[in-house]
CSV table of N, CA and C in Angstrom, one decimal:
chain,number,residue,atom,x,y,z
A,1215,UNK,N,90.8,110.5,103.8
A,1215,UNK,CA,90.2,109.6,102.9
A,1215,UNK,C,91.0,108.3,102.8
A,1216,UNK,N,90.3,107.2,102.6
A,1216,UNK,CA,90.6,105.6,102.5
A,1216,UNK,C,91.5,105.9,100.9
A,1217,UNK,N,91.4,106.2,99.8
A,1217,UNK,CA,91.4,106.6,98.3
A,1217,UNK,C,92.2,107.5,97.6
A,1218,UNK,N,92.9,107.7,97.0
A,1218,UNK,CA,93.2,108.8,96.4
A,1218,UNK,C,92.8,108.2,94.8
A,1219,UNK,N,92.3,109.1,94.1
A,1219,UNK,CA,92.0,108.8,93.1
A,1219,UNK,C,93.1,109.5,91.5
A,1220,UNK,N,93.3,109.1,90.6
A,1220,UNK,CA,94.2,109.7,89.9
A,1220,UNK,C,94.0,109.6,88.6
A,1221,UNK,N,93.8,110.5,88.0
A,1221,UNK,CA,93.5,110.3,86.8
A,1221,UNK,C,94.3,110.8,85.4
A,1222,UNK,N,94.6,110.4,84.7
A,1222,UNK,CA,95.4,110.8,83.9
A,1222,UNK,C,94.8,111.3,82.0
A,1223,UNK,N,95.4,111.8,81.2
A,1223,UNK,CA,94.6,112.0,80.5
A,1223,UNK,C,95.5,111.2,79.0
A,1224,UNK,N,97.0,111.2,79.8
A,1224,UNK,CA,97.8,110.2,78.3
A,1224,UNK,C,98.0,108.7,79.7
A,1225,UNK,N,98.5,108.2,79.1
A,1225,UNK,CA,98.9,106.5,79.7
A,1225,UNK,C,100.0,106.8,80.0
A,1226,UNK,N,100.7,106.3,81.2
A,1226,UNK,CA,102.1,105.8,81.5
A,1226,UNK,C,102.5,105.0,82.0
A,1227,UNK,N,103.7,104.5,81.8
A,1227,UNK,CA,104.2,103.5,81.8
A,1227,UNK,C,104.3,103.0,83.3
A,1228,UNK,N,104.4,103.9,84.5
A,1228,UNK,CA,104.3,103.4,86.0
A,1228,UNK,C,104.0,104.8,86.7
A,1229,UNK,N,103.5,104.3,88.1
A,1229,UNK,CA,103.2,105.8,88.5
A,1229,UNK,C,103.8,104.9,90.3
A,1230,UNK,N,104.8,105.9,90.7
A,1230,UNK,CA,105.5,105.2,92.1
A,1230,UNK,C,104.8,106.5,92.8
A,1231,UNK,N,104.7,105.5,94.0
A,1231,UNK,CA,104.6,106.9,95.4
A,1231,UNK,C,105.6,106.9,96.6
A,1232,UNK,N,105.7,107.8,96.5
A,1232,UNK,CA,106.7,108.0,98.0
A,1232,UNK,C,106.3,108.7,99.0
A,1233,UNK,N,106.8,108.3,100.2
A,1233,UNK,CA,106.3,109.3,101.6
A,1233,UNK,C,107.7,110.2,101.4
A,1234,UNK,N,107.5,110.9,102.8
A,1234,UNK,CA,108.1,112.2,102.6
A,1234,UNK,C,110.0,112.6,102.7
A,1235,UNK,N,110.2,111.3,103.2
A,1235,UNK,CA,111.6,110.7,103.0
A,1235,UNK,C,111.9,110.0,101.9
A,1236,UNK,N,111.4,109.9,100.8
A,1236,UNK,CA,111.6,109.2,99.4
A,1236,UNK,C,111.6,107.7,99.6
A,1237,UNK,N,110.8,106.9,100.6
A,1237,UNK,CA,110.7,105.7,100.4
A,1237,UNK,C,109.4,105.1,99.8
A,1238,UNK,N,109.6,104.3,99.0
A,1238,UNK,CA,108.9,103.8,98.3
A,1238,UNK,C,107.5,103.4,98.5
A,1239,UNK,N,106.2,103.5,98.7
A,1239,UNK,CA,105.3,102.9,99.4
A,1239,UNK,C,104.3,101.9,98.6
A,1240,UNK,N,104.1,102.3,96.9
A,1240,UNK,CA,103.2,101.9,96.3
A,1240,UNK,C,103.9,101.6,94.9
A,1241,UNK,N,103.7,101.3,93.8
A,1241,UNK,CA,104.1,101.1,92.7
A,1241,UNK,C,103.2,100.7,91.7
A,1242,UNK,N,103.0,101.2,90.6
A,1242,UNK,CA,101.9,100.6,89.6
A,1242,UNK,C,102.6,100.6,88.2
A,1243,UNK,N,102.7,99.2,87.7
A,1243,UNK,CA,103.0,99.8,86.5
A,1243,UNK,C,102.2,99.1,85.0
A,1244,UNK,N,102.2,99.8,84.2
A,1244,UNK,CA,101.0,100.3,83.0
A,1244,UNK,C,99.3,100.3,83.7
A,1245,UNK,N,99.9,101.8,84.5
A,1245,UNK,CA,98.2,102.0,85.1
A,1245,UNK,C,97.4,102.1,84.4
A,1246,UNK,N,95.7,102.0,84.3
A,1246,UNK,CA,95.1,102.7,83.5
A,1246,UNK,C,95.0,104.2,83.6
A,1247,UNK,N,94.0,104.8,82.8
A,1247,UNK,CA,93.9,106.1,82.4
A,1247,UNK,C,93.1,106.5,83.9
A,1248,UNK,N,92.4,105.9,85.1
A,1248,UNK,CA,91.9,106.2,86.0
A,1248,UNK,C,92.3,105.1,87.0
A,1249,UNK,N,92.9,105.5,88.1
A,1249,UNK,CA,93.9,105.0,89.0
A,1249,UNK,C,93.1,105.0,90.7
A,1250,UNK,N,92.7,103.8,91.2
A,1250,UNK,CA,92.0,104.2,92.7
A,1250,UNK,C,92.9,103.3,93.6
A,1251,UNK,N,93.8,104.5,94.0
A,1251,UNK,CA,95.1,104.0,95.4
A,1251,UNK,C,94.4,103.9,96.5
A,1252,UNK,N,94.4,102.5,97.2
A,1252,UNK,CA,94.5,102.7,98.6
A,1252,UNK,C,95.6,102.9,99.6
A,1253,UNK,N,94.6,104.3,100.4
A,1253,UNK,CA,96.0,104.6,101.5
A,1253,UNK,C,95.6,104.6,102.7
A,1254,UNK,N,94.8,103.4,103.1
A,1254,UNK,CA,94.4,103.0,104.6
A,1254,UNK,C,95.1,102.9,105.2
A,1255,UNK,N,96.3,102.1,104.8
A,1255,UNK,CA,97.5,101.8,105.5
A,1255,UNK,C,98.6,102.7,106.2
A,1256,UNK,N,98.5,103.4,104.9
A,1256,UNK,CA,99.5,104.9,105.1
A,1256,UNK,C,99.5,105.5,106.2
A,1257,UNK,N,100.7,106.4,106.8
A,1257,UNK,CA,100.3,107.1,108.4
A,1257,UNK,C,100.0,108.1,107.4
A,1258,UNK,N,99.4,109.3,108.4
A,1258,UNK,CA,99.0,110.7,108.5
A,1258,UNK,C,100.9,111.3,107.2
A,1259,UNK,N,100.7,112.2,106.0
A,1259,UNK,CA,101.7,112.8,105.7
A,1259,UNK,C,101.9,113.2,104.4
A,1260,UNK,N,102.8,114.0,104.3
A,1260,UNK,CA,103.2,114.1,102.6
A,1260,UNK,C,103.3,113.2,102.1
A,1261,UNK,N,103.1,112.7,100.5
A,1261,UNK,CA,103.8,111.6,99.8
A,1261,UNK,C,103.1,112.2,98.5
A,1262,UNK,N,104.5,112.0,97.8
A,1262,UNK,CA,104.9,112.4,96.1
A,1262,UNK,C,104.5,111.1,95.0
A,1263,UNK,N,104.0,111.8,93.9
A,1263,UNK,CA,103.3,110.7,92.9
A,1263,UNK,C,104.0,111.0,92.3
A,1264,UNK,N,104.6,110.0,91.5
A,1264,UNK,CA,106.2,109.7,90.2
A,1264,UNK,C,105.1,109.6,89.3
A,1265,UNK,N,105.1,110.2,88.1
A,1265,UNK,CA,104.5,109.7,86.8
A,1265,UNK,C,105.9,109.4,85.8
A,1266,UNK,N,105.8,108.2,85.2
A,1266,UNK,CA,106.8,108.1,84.4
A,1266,UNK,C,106.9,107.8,83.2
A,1267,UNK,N,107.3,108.1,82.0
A,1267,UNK,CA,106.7,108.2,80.5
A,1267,UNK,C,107.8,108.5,80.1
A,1268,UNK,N,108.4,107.3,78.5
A,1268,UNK,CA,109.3,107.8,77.8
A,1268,UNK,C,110.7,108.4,78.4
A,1269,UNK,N,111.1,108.0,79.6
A,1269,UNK,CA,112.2,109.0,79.9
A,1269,UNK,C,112.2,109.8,80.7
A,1270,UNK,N,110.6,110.4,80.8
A,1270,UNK,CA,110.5,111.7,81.2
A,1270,UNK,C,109.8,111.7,82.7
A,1271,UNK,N,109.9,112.0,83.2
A,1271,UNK,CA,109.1,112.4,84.7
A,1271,UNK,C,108.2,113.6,85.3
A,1272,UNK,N,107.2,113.0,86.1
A,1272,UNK,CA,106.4,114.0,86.5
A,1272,UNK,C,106.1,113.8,87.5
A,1273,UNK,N,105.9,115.0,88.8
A,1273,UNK,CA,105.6,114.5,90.1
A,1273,UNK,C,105.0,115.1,90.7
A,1274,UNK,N,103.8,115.0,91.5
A,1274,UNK,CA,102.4,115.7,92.0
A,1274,UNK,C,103.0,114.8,93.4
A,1275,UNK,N,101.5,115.4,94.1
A,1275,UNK,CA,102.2,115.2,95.7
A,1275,UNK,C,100.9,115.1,96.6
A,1276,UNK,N,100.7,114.8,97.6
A,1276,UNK,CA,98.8,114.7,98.1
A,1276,UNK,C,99.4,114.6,99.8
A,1277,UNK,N,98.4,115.4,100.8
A,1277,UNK,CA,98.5,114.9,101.6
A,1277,UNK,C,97.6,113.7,102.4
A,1278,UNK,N,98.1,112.8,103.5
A,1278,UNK,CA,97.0,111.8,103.9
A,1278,UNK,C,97.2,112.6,105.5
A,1279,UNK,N,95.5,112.9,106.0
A,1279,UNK,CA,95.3,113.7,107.2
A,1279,UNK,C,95.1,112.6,108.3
């Protein structure tokens, strides 16, 4: 897919992505509550979604085929 779509159900303050070696690829910050990443660009691979809130972190992960 062209898309990854993300949706969230609280707000946060940035949502980063990384490929599979922790470099940086995308960055959003004060997304809305429904998020449409393009990853045309991206090669084929793992890459990790940073949710970030308050201090606190969260990390989900998608593959691009």
């Amino acid at each position: 897919s062209e898309q990854v779509l993300i949706r969230m159900e609280a707000p946060f303050r940035q949502i980063s992505i990384f490929n599979a070696t922790g470099t940086l690829v995308r960055h959003i910050r004060q997304p809305a509550l429904t998020e449409q990443v393009t990853v045309s660009q991206l090669p084929a691979g793992t890459y990790f979604v940073q949710f970030e809130k308050d201090g606190a972190v969260w990390t989900t992960r998608f593959m691009k085929i």
